[in-house]
Amino acid sequence: MVTQAGPAAETPPLSELPDERGHFGPYGGRFVAETLMGPLEELRQAYEEVCRDPGFLAELDADLASFVGRPSPLYHAERWSRELGGAQIYLKREDLNHTGAHKVNNTVGQALLARRMGKKRIIAETGAGQHGVATATVAARFGMECVVYMGAEDIRRQAINVYRMRLLGARVVAVESGSKTLKDALNEAMRDWVTNVDDTFYIIGTVAGPHPYPAMVRDFQTVIGREARAQILEQAGRLPDALIACVGGGSNAIGLFHPFIGDREVEMYGVEGGGEGLDSGRHAAPLCAGQPGVLHGNRTYLMEDADGQIIETHSVSAGLDYPGVGPEHAWLKDSGRARYVAATDEQALQAFHELTRIEGIMPALESSHALAYARELAPTLERDAILIVNLSGRGDKDIHTVAALEGIEV
Amino acid sequence: MSRIAARFESLRAQGRTALIPYITAGDPQPSVTVPLMHALVEAGADLLELGVPFSDPMADGPVIQAACERALRHHVSLHQVLDMVREFRRRDPDTPVVLMGYLNPVEVMGYQRFADAAGAAGVDGVLTVDLPPEEAQELVGVLRQQRLDPIFLAAPNSDDARVRSMAECGGGFLYYVSFKGVTGANRLDIRSVADKLERIRASTDLPVGVGFGIRDAESAARIAAVADAVVVGSALVTRVAALADTPEAIPAQAPQIITEMRAAMDAA
């Protein structure tokens, strides 16, 4: 039950959260079966140790540079900015990372930690398959056994990513329970973890789940915002006016936002999957249209019915098709530090086509939601205003979806 | 004294171990639940665990997941589950009823409203699978005001300090999860359960029930020798599921396994 409606006077600065029990205001925490409480505490301790270990951090940096390909560029989309007739739009090019999205920043970090902890078996959940591919990739690199849980419905929709994971040596397990999508894959991964907790490391792909996952995944993703902050200072000589990122679970958004939380003049916009529109009920926008509840180990905003049952979400983008959201976003929303909006499937597709034709960059449908909001916001601002949009992934994986929507057979 | 404490005290005086069947409320349809609860008591149940269906039962295996799905096809809500308990109480004022489920339906109803309604309906205990003691303070407070026992789960890897904190905020009995895993798996190791129970008893005076993996009369009898209560879930729900196409036969036929377990436990 959420008893605090707003930030209390003694609340620590937003950038210093969570507290020691994993709370972001009333959100976050550790709502899991007892068997996982010990292992989560062990994980928290191991994670805090490596954060203070220069050897680990050097290893991580080296992998981010030579395996992932960081730093990713910050690209000034001049032609698109001119066309929109307002603010200058800069794109943080996470689409250029190895495996084609921001997901790998986190899987490299967690796999290194798993190796430190002596775990030989990796499990993960995946929706569209991006996190599954990023996990299978690092498991191959470190020679670890890898099992990826994926909803049977998603397996049907994302056949290419399923094959990629199998090529990488992962076992992909079809989840037939519930709605057969991402939330059910997460349930099944949790069931595996509770059963094999002694030798298995669970790599969660987003900033949700029980403490310490929301903080740990965020920390591994903040490389996005740290780089972007330094790059914009170098390229434009000042901080941006606003940041824009899509929000499913919210890992690319928090990765971009977090290093700017203390820069009060920088506005932050998280863009949820508006599906067929918030009024239609067919969407994936818990922050815009949901209410607080408890799912998957944390308290956060959820898509749920009046009885507290989790309801199915709808988005053209499989990566945004999740009924919850990271607890830090829930708190950033309530505290007013970040604002959350939604872009519909149609708006996202329009932005997808526009960026592809005008800038020669094909964005993921997830990232296209952030671009869709940039497209709305930019014309309302002066020409010297600066927006940074997180281009969290590339669109190759989505061409079948786009083609099908246009009635084209590829 | 709560109905649960009274029941354990009288069983202890008789030298008997409690048998606690679990069913999911509304599985396979709402009209079955109350008659099935009465039939389970007649078959030898000492307490009843009534599952509140949830869309995402993360700690449960396939059998109870499927039971939740069958119940949710009828949109069985927490309100309806409480109505079922109220109806059960009209004929049975004595058998303790424990609600077992996940936190979110309770969050959405509101802790205070839930506790008031559960107390009024005749519920005796509340076991929330995904609410460890660290996060439970507020709910425990309102449950206690309504004289409802908050029941916690202890696991093989719960250390002594955690067991003590469960004993402090919990009431009724402590539910020991016999292995690391989900409900219905086949991983029961009686020796390790017996060793752990000895340790747990050093930390609490609460009766200790054991659940997960008890699938037949033989395993029930062996657990009964070391525990204060035997909890049977998936093995019973499997029988309910097998009769899902003839729901009217469920109250007469499904409790057979409870009768067998009761006999084996009493003979041992």
XYZ file of C-alpha atoms in Angstrom:
678
model
C 0.000 0.000 0.000
C 1.362 3.390 -0.934
C 1.064 5.565 2.099
C 3.207 8.479 0.920
C 1.730 10.526 -1.883
C 4.723 12.793 -2.380
C 8.322 13.277 -1.339
C 8.752 13.764 2.387
C 10.904 16.653 3.612
C 13.651 14.348 4.871
C 13.832 12.312 1.656
C 17.438 11.961 0.503
C 18.384 13.430 -2.882
C 16.870 11.451 -5.755
C 20.320 10.633 -7.109
C 21.232 8.808 -3.875
C 18.375 6.331 -3.930
C 17.539 3.571 -3.288
C 17.831 3.305 0.498
C 19.570 0.282 1.969
C 16.481 -1.911 1.633
C 16.038 -0.968 -1.992
C 13.251 1.589 -1.650
C 12.725 4.566 -3.935
C 10.213 6.427 -1.778
C 7.332 3.953 -1.426
C 8.453 1.962 -4.490
C 10.960 -0.832 -5.069
C 11.783 -3.154 -2.175
C 12.050 -6.903 -2.136
C 8.739 -8.743 -2.539
C 9.759 -12.328 -3.206
C 9.323 -15.797 -1.771
C 11.504 -16.483 1.251
C 13.889 -18.810 -0.622
C 15.167 -15.857 -2.663
C 15.765 -13.495 0.264
C 19.161 -14.954 1.170
C 20.446 -15.112 -2.420
C 19.316 -11.536 -3.098
C 21.216 -10.352 -0.043
C 24.260 -12.313 -1.187
C 23.945 -10.684 -4.616
C 23.663 -7.222 -3.066
C 26.820 -7.763 -1.058
C 28.748 -9.163 -4.009
C 27.608 -6.255 -6.151
C 28.646 -3.663 -3.569
C 32.032 -5.324 -3.284
C 32.766 -5.194 -7.019
C 31.641 -1.558 -7.135
C 34.583 -0.767 -4.855
C 36.995 -3.060 -6.669
C 39.212 -1.190 -9.178
C 40.121 -4.495 -10.828
C 36.477 -5.298 -11.580
C 35.740 -1.802 -12.842
C 38.777 -1.901 -15.148
C 37.649 -5.262 -16.499
C 34.165 -3.867 -17.148
C 35.515 -0.769 -18.881
C 37.792 -2.858 -21.074
C 34.885 -5.080 -22.161
C 32.633 -2.090 -22.794
C 35.338 -0.639 -25.041
C 36.537 -3.667 -26.987
C 33.555 -6.041 -26.898
C 30.578 -3.644 -26.884
C 32.274 -0.867 -28.869
C 31.866 2.033 -26.462
C 31.737 4.959 -26.292
C 28.732 5.171 -28.580
C 28.573 8.398 -30.599
C 26.306 11.351 -29.874
C 25.009 12.309 -33.312
C 23.504 15.683 -34.223
C 20.516 14.916 -36.460
C 20.796 18.214 -38.314
C 18.559 17.468 -41.277
C 15.721 16.113 -39.153
C 16.049 19.024 -36.691
C 15.843 21.514 -39.591
C 12.832 19.732 -41.039
C 11.006 19.863 -37.696
C 11.879 23.549 -37.419
C 12.764 23.847 -33.738
C 15.179 22.390 -31.215
C 18.404 20.664 -32.215
C 18.066 16.901 -31.772
C 21.034 14.798 -30.759
C 20.821 11.007 -30.866
C 22.709 8.818 -28.405
C 23.647 5.960 -30.709
C 23.125 2.865 -28.533
C 21.985 1.171 -31.749
C 25.656 0.952 -32.714
C 26.553 -1.282 -29.764
C 27.415 -4.931 -30.324
C 24.106 -6.848 -30.623
C 22.372 -3.638 -31.672
C 20.951 -2.153 -28.485
C 21.739 -0.821 -25.019
C 20.909 -4.191 -23.414
C 24.484 -5.474 -23.684
C 25.840 -2.761 -21.321
C 24.003 -4.547 -18.522
C 24.572 -8.160 -19.555
C 28.348 -7.639 -19.735
C 28.312 -6.189 -16.222
C 26.138 -8.919 -14.723
C 28.054 -11.718 -16.475
C 31.327 -10.413 -15.045
C 29.683 -10.356 -11.623
C 28.330 -13.896 -12.108
C 31.840 -15.072 -12.897
C 33.161 -13.364 -9.760
C 30.502 -15.150 -7.717
C 31.475 -18.509 -9.206
C 28.106 -19.113 -10.875
C 28.340 -21.325 -13.931
C 24.783 -21.149 -15.181
C 23.013 -18.031 -16.483
C 19.271 -17.588 -16.901
C 17.318 -14.680 -18.360
C 13.849 -13.672 -19.476
C 13.199 -11.945 -22.764
C 10.284 -10.339 -24.581
C 11.332 -9.239 -28.058
C 14.523 -11.234 -27.685
C 16.983 -8.320 -27.434
C 17.904 -8.989 -23.819
C 17.936 -12.723 -24.546
C 20.374 -12.202 -27.400
C 22.537 -9.876 -25.287
C 22.579 -12.488 -22.509
C 23.300 -15.411 -24.843
C 26.112 -13.322 -26.323
C 27.912 -12.744 -23.028
C 27.289 -16.333 -21.951
C 29.018 -17.479 -25.157
C 31.860 -15.035 -24.531
C 32.409 -16.279 -20.954
C 31.698 -19.941 -21.669
C 28.667 -20.220 -19.415
C 25.558 -22.366 -19.747
C 22.614 -20.159 -20.737
C 18.852 -20.693 -20.541
C 16.481 -18.010 -21.827
C 12.769 -18.004 -20.967
C 10.517 -16.527 -23.605
C 6.735 -16.464 -23.952
C 5.432 -18.891 -26.586
C 3.590 -16.019 -28.246
C 6.801 -13.951 -28.426
C 8.731 -16.923 -29.823
C 6.258 -17.011 -32.670
C 6.598 -13.251 -33.260
C 10.390 -13.045 -32.974
C 11.665 -16.135 -34.774
C 14.926 -14.521 -35.902
C 16.037 -13.581 -32.402
C 15.156 -17.083 -31.208
C 17.447 -18.502 -33.871
C 20.194 -15.999 -32.960
C 20.072 -17.144 -29.330
C 20.257 -20.786 -30.385
C 23.220 -20.065 -32.659
C 24.914 -18.500 -29.643
C 24.450 -21.751 -27.741
C 21.548 -20.764 -25.483
C 18.586 -23.001 -24.728
C 15.365 -21.074 -25.382
C 12.462 -22.336 -23.281
C 8.924 -21.555 -24.469
C 6.659 -20.354 -21.658
C 3.087 -21.496 -22.171
C 1.493 -20.063 -19.018
C -0.597 -16.907 -18.609
C -0.499 -14.555 -21.585
C 2.617 -16.325 -22.954
C 4.570 -13.055 -23.140
C 7.328 -11.218 -21.256
C 5.683 -11.116 -17.817
C 5.139 -14.877 -17.927
C 8.738 -15.414 -19.062
C 9.831 -13.420 -16.008
C 7.647 -15.578 -13.737
C 9.208 -18.702 -15.215
C 12.766 -17.392 -14.881
C 12.032 -16.652 -11.199
C 10.769 -20.234 -10.769
C 13.975 -21.562 -12.310
C 16.050 -19.312 -10.066
C 14.251 -20.363 -6.876
C 14.861 -24.010 -7.855
C 18.526 -23.722 -8.903
C 19.578 -20.804 -6.789
C 22.872 -22.311 -5.600
C 24.629 -22.440 -8.978
C 22.553 -20.068 -11.103
C 22.822 -16.330 -11.751
C 19.668 -14.604 -12.972
C 20.461 -11.725 -15.357
C 17.398 -9.468 -15.269
C 17.232 -7.250 -18.343
C 15.618 -4.152 -16.956
C 15.544 -1.858 -13.917
C 12.741 -3.832 -12.267
C 12.622 -6.865 -9.975
C 13.654 -7.182 -6.333
C 16.470 -5.129 -4.786
C 19.336 -4.919 -5.828
C 18.335 -5.394 -9.488
C 16.792 -1.951 -10.138
C 19.879 -0.202 -8.739
C 22.411 -2.618 -10.234
C 20.971 -2.621 -13.762
C 20.698 1.169 -13.585
C 24.324 1.491 -12.566
C 25.446 -0.675 -15.495
C 23.336 1.448 -17.861
C 24.383 4.872 -16.591
C 27.372 4.660 -18.917
C 24.867 5.981 -21.494
C 24.156 9.176 -19.569
C 27.726 9.719 -18.390
C 28.984 9.593 -21.957
C 26.112 11.709 -23.297
C 26.696 14.381 -20.656
C 30.399 14.693 -21.507
C 29.703 14.529 -25.256
C 27.082 17.289 -25.284
C 29.309 19.531 -23.168
C 32.064 18.983 -25.712
C 29.916 19.332 -28.828
C 27.519 22.082 -27.788
C 29.294 23.621 -24.847
C 26.336 23.230 -22.514
C 23.864 20.814 -20.987
C 20.750 19.872 -22.986
C 17.314 21.330 -22.299
C 15.682 17.932 -22.242
C 16.319 14.196 -22.428
C 13.896 11.819 -24.108
C 13.881 8.017 -23.868
C 11.356 5.238 -24.320
C 10.208 3.332 -21.238
C 9.225 -0.325 -21.147
C 10.852 -1.561 -17.960
C 12.904 1.616 -18.258
C 16.580 0.608 -18.367
C 17.690 2.728 -21.315
C 15.771 5.707 -19.928
C 17.227 5.488 -16.438
C 20.674 4.938 -17.965
C 20.366 8.247 -19.797
C 18.512 10.165 -17.059
C 20.380 9.235 -13.926
C 23.645 11.172 -14.454
C 21.522 14.298 -15.102
C 19.226 14.019 -12.053
C 21.174 16.692 -10.177
C 21.099 19.052 -13.194
C 17.758 20.606 -12.298
C 17.569 22.637 -15.540
C 17.562 19.459 -17.666
C 14.031 18.154 -18.206
C 13.412 14.441 -18.610
C 10.696 12.751 -20.628
C 9.993 9.033 -20.519
C 7.822 7.810 -23.392
C 5.640 4.747 -22.845
C 4.003 2.498 -25.416
C 0.660 4.152 -26.097
C -0.518 1.254 -28.308
C -3.860 2.140 -29.859
C -4.204 5.151 -27.540
C -4.567 5.527 -23.764
C -8.359 5.807 -24.088
C -8.562 2.491 -25.941
C -7.243 0.561 -22.935
C -4.989 -1.272 -25.405
C -1.585 0.103 -24.466
C 1.513 -0.499 -22.342
C 1.655 2.688 -20.300
C 1.528 1.929 -16.546
C 3.041 5.299 -15.563
C 0.536 7.256 -17.659
C -2.534 5.141 -17.012
C -1.818 2.486 -14.353
C -1.743 2.445 -10.563
C 0.729 1.292 -7.903
C 0.908 -2.362 -6.969
C 3.349 -5.221 -6.370
C 4.640 -7.512 -9.101
C 7.906 -9.296 -9.891
C 9.537 -8.429 -6.619
C 8.940 -4.694 -6.447
C 6.265 -2.101 -5.765
C 5.696 0.126 -8.776
C 3.061 1.337 -11.238
C 1.265 -1.553 -12.918
C -1.351 -2.302 -15.528
C -3.910 -4.128 -13.416
C -7.655 -4.547 -13.067
C -9.846 -3.587 -10.113
C -9.149 -6.995 -8.479
C -5.360 -6.591 -8.656
C -4.908 -9.051 -11.518
C -2.243 -8.057 -14.031
C -3.713 -7.259 -17.429
C -2.325 -7.804 -20.897
C -0.532 -4.957 -22.584
C -0.482 -3.914 -26.225
C 2.277 -2.185 -28.142
C 3.590 -2.475 -31.680
C 6.973 -2.722 -30.008
C 7.558 -6.001 -28.192
C 10.221 -4.381 -25.983
C 7.658 -1.999 -24.446
C 5.022 -4.702 -23.992
C 5.338 -5.071 -20.211
C 2.716 -4.300 -17.529
C 5.169 -2.885 -14.976
C 7.997 -0.384 -14.906
C 11.150 0.146 -12.866
C 10.444 1.517 -9.361
C 12.847 4.424 -9.793
C 10.700 5.716 -12.644
C 7.641 5.439 -10.391
C 9.386 7.670 -7.881
C 10.764 10.091 -10.502
C 7.165 10.466 -11.688
C 5.648 11.077 -8.242
C 8.439 13.452 -7.281
C 7.923 15.416 -10.492
C 11.580 15.191 -11.524
C 10.737 13.337 -14.739
C 7.596 13.448 -16.848
C 6.022 10.448 -18.529
C 4.045 10.584 -21.733
C 2.902 8.006 -24.280
C 3.317 7.679 -28.030
C 0.868 5.537 -29.992
C 1.866 2.751 -32.370
C 0.997 5.048 -35.258
C 3.129 7.935 -33.989
C 6.059 5.590 -33.406
C 5.799 4.186 -36.931
C 5.727 7.677 -38.387
C 8.923 8.558 -36.492
C 10.490 5.252 -37.590
C 9.957 6.135 -41.250
C 10.999 9.741 -40.848
C 14.342 9.015 -39.208
C 15.066 6.266 -41.701
C 14.374 8.497 -44.720
C 15.814 11.756 -43.444
C 18.844 10.639 -41.446
C 19.599 7.208 -42.884
C 19.234 5.607 -39.445
C 16.684 2.850 -38.952
C 15.597 2.944 -35.291
C 14.104 0.116 -33.240
C 10.346 0.460 -32.774
C 10.981 0.922 -29.045
C 13.296 3.885 -29.675
C 10.831 5.200 -32.267
C 8.484 6.045 -29.375
C 11.117 8.420 -27.969
C 11.651 9.878 -31.435
C 7.883 10.372 -31.802
C 7.827 12.555 -28.703
C 10.917 14.469 -29.859
C 9.033 15.130 -33.082
C 6.223 16.730 -31.068
C 8.403 18.645 -28.639
C 11.112 20.029 -30.962
C 8.891 22.397 -32.988
C 7.637 24.035 -29.768
C 11.178 25.056 -28.771
C 13.669 27.647 -30.034
C 16.265 26.681 -32.617
C 19.067 26.858 -30.081
C 17.337 24.466 -27.674
C 18.946 21.028 -27.339
C 17.244 17.645 -27.001
C 19.048 14.349 -26.468
C 17.084 11.299 -27.579
C 18.265 7.855 -26.608
C 18.359 5.802 -29.777
C 18.351 2.664 -27.687
C 18.404 0.089 -30.486
C 18.501 -0.481 -34.205
C 15.475 -1.354 -36.284
C 16.621 -4.344 -38.325
C 14.794 -6.705 -35.974
C 11.534 -4.854 -36.674
C 11.430 -4.778 -40.461
C 9.084 -7.764 -40.612
C 6.659 -6.021 -38.249
C 6.805 -2.789 -40.223
C 6.415 -4.580 -43.534
C 3.460 -6.620 -42.266
C 1.695 -3.453 -41.055
C 2.041 -2.044 -44.552
C 0.846 -5.231 -46.178
C 4.223 -5.992 -47.710
C 5.686 -9.496 -47.742
C 9.438 -9.506 -47.176
C -6.765 -17.514 21.801
C -7.077 -17.567 18.019
C -8.949 -20.357 16.290
C -5.629 -21.551 14.810
C -3.825 -21.633 18.180
C -6.780 -23.409 19.780
C -6.812 -26.037 17.044
C -3.094 -26.739 17.396
C -3.428 -26.951 21.170
C -6.205 -29.495 21.032
C -4.315 -31.558 18.414
C -1.222 -31.505 20.577
C -3.273 -32.764 23.528
C -4.434 -35.662 21.356
C -0.911 -36.300 20.075
C -1.975 -35.705 16.480
C -0.387 -33.792 13.621
C -2.543 -31.309 11.732
C -3.465 -32.000 8.124
C -3.925 -28.843 6.033
C -5.221 -29.196 2.480
C -4.793 -26.334 0.034
C -7.251 -25.592 -2.754
C -7.452 -22.598 -5.070
C -10.710 -20.735 -4.537
C -12.958 -20.857 -7.571
C -11.120 -23.788 -9.187
C -12.469 -25.069 -11.519
C -15.556 -22.963 -10.878
C -16.800 -20.916 -7.923
C -19.743 -23.145 -6.973
C -17.383 -26.050 -6.148
C -15.313 -24.314 -3.491
C -17.537 -24.221 -0.386
C -18.872 -27.792 -0.758
C -15.277 -28.942 -1.326
C -14.113 -27.155 1.844
C -16.769 -28.985 3.896
C -15.871 -32.294 2.233
C -12.180 -31.786 3.065
C -13.050 -31.248 6.729
C -15.107 -34.439 6.705
C -12.156 -36.271 5.114
C -9.909 -35.288 8.018
C -8.614 -31.760 7.428
C -7.826 -29.837 10.607
C -7.255 -26.442 8.974
C -7.927 -25.255 5.435
C -5.738 -23.187 3.163
C -7.710 -21.314 0.564
C -5.717 -19.945 -2.345
C -6.604 -16.514 -3.695
C -6.155 -16.763 -7.474
C -3.533 -14.464 -9.005
C -2.560 -13.857 -12.610
C 1.179 -14.189 -11.903
C 1.774 -16.873 -9.252
C 5.576 -16.707 -9.330
C 6.234 -19.128 -6.483
C 3.924 -21.843 -7.772
C 4.546 -24.757 -10.097
C 2.427 -25.670 -13.127
C -0.385 -27.386 -11.174
C -1.347 -24.360 -9.076
C -0.677 -21.938 -11.944
C -3.266 -23.843 -13.971
C -5.681 -23.777 -11.016
C -5.326 -19.971 -10.856
C -6.016 -19.749 -14.573
C -9.155 -21.899 -14.265
C -10.441 -19.731 -11.412
C -9.599 -16.483 -13.183
C -11.619 -17.573 -16.200
C -14.534 -16.996 -13.810
C -13.009 -13.693 -12.619
C -12.795 -14.925 -9.041
C -11.789 -11.877 -7.006
C -10.553 -11.467 -3.445
C -14.030 -10.166 -2.536
C -15.590 -13.391 -3.816
C -13.060 -15.499 -1.929
C -14.088 -13.728 1.272
C -17.738 -14.413 0.419
C -16.859 -18.102 0.133
C -15.293 -18.078 3.598
C -18.387 -16.345 4.980
C -20.599 -19.027 3.447
C -18.342 -21.810 4.777
C -18.563 -20.338 8.289
C -22.363 -20.695 8.354
C -21.987 -24.444 8.676
C -18.503 -24.697 10.172
C -17.663 -22.284 12.976
C -14.596 -24.242 14.135
C -12.206 -25.169 11.321
C -9.545 -22.461 10.893
C -9.239 -20.996 7.399
C -5.994 -19.468 6.124
C -5.947 -17.389 2.952
C -2.872 -18.004 0.850
C -1.892 -15.835 -2.084
C 0.126 -12.957 -3.424
C 0.270 -9.383 -2.213
C -1.115 -7.448 -5.152
C -4.848 -8.211 -4.762
C -4.496 -7.181 -1.093
C -2.607 -3.975 -2.063
C -5.329 -3.023 -4.487
C -8.135 -3.655 -1.979
C -6.183 -1.728 0.680
C -4.673 -3.293 3.799
C -7.240 -1.952 6.252
C -10.244 -2.757 4.102
C -8.907 -6.244 3.491
C -8.228 -6.931 7.166
C -11.672 -5.683 8.195
C -13.421 -7.732 5.513
C -11.357 -10.882 6.173
C -11.972 -10.654 9.923
C -15.704 -10.199 9.376
C -15.859 -13.119 6.930
C -14.310 -15.518 9.441
C -10.770 -15.826 8.072
C -8.173 -16.825 10.689
C -4.802 -16.393 9.037
C -3.196 -14.760 6.017
C -0.179 -16.145 4.210
C 1.239 -13.818 1.567
C 3.855 -15.661 -0.457
C 5.703 -12.604 -1.769
C 5.723 -10.600 1.464
C 8.815 -11.301 3.567
C 8.946 -9.924 7.140
C 11.087 -6.948 5.995
C 8.190 -5.534 3.971
C 5.360 -6.846 6.141
C 5.235 -4.441 9.081
C 2.245 -2.404 7.955
C 0.110 -5.375 6.891
C 0.998 -7.317 10.051
C -0.186 -4.370 12.157
C -3.640 -4.203 10.613
C -4.035 -7.993 10.548
C -3.305 -8.209 14.259
C -5.910 -5.536 15.035
C -8.438 -7.858 13.424
C -7.044 -10.868 15.326
C -5.844 -12.431 12.096
C -2.632 -14.455 12.250
C 0.059 -13.381 9.762
C 1.683 -16.619 8.622
C 5.192 -16.594 7.191
C 7.147 -19.001 5.053
C 10.560 -20.237 6.162
C 12.872 -21.858 3.607
C 15.831 -24.270 3.813
C 18.186 -21.299 3.418
C 16.517 -19.042 5.999
C 19.079 -18.390 8.735
C 18.274 -18.338 12.469
C 17.933 -14.544 12.554
C 15.348 -14.605 9.780
C 13.390 -17.399 11.460
C 13.353 -15.360 14.678
C 12.033 -12.306 12.859
C 9.265 -14.435 11.299
C 8.408 -15.812 14.696
C 8.210 -12.259 16.055
C 5.882 -10.845 13.412
C 4.068 -14.086 12.640
C 1.293 -15.965 14.408
C -0.729 -19.165 14.120
C 1.998 -21.384 12.754
C 5.191 -21.140 10.741
C 5.070 -22.692 7.274
C 8.315 -24.451 6.392
C 8.948 -24.817 2.657
C 10.580 -28.240 2.436
C 12.915 -27.505 -0.497
C 14.218 -24.744 -2.745
C 11.753 -24.674 -5.593
C 8.148 -24.135 -6.531
C 5.001 -25.900 -5.330
C 4.393 -29.378 -6.674
C 7.998 -30.312 -7.455
C 9.318 -33.711 -6.424
C 12.352 -32.873 -4.307
C 11.297 -33.796 -0.795
C 14.131 -34.991 1.460
C 12.704 -36.025 4.842
C 16.061 -36.165 6.629
C 17.005 -32.592 5.749
C 13.505 -31.425 6.716
C 13.848 -33.092 10.127
C 17.252 -31.465 10.717
C 16.025 -28.028 9.764
C 12.883 -28.323 11.907
C 15.041 -28.978 14.916
C 16.896 -25.730 14.284
C 13.694 -23.791 13.646
C 12.162 -25.022 16.897
C 15.109 -23.544 18.763
C 14.042 -20.134 17.432
C 10.266 -20.259 17.852
C 7.464 -21.760 19.924
C 5.010 -21.508 17.022
C 3.794 -24.828 15.598
C 5.670 -25.634 12.394
C 3.830 -26.874 9.320
C 5.657 -28.409 6.373
C 4.577 -28.068 2.767
C 5.863 -28.459 -0.822
C 6.363 -31.909 -2.308
C 4.031 -33.972 -0.082
C 2.261 -36.031 -2.692
C 0.864 -39.181 -1.094
C -0.097 -40.944 2.133
C 3.408 -42.248 2.691
C 5.195 -38.877 2.437
C 2.438 -37.289 4.556
C 2.971 -39.859 7.307
C 6.731 -39.443 7.254
C 6.494 -35.641 7.478
C 3.817 -35.961 10.187
C 6.361 -37.729 12.354
C 8.540 -34.616 12.517
C 6.166 -31.657 11.909
C 3.174 -30.106 13.682
C 1.258 -29.859 10.425
C 1.351 -31.343 6.941
C 0.274 -29.083 4.077
C -0.940 -30.699 0.859
C -1.470 -28.541 -2.213
C -0.546 -29.673 -5.709
C -1.342 -33.358 -5.044
C -4.935 -32.379 -4.156
C -5.271 -29.732 -6.859
C -4.187 -32.328 -9.430
C -7.242 -34.395 -8.456
C -9.484 -31.346 -8.711
C -8.058 -30.662 -12.171
C -8.704 -34.233 -13.303
C -12.386 -33.778 -12.447
C -12.681 -30.294 -13.992
C -15.124 -31.554 -16.635
C -17.436 -33.036 -14.003
C -17.235 -30.386 -11.275
C -20.249 -31.784 -9.391
C -18.151 -34.897 -8.626
C -15.259 -32.944 -7.087
C -16.469 -32.621 -3.451
C -17.202 -36.362 -3.307
C -14.087 -37.648 -5.066
C -11.156 -35.224 -4.739
C -10.878 -35.458 -0.905
C -10.105 -39.186 -1.168
C -6.377 -38.366 -1.023
C -6.947 -36.469 2.241
C -8.754 -39.479 3.709
C -5.786 -41.686 2.762
C -3.265 -39.238 4.208
C -5.245 -38.863 7.426
C -5.362 -42.633 7.864
C -1.648 -43.050 7.212
C -0.759 -40.182 9.572
C -2.936 -41.566 12.374
C -1.624 -45.120 11.932
C 2.023 -44.075 12.122
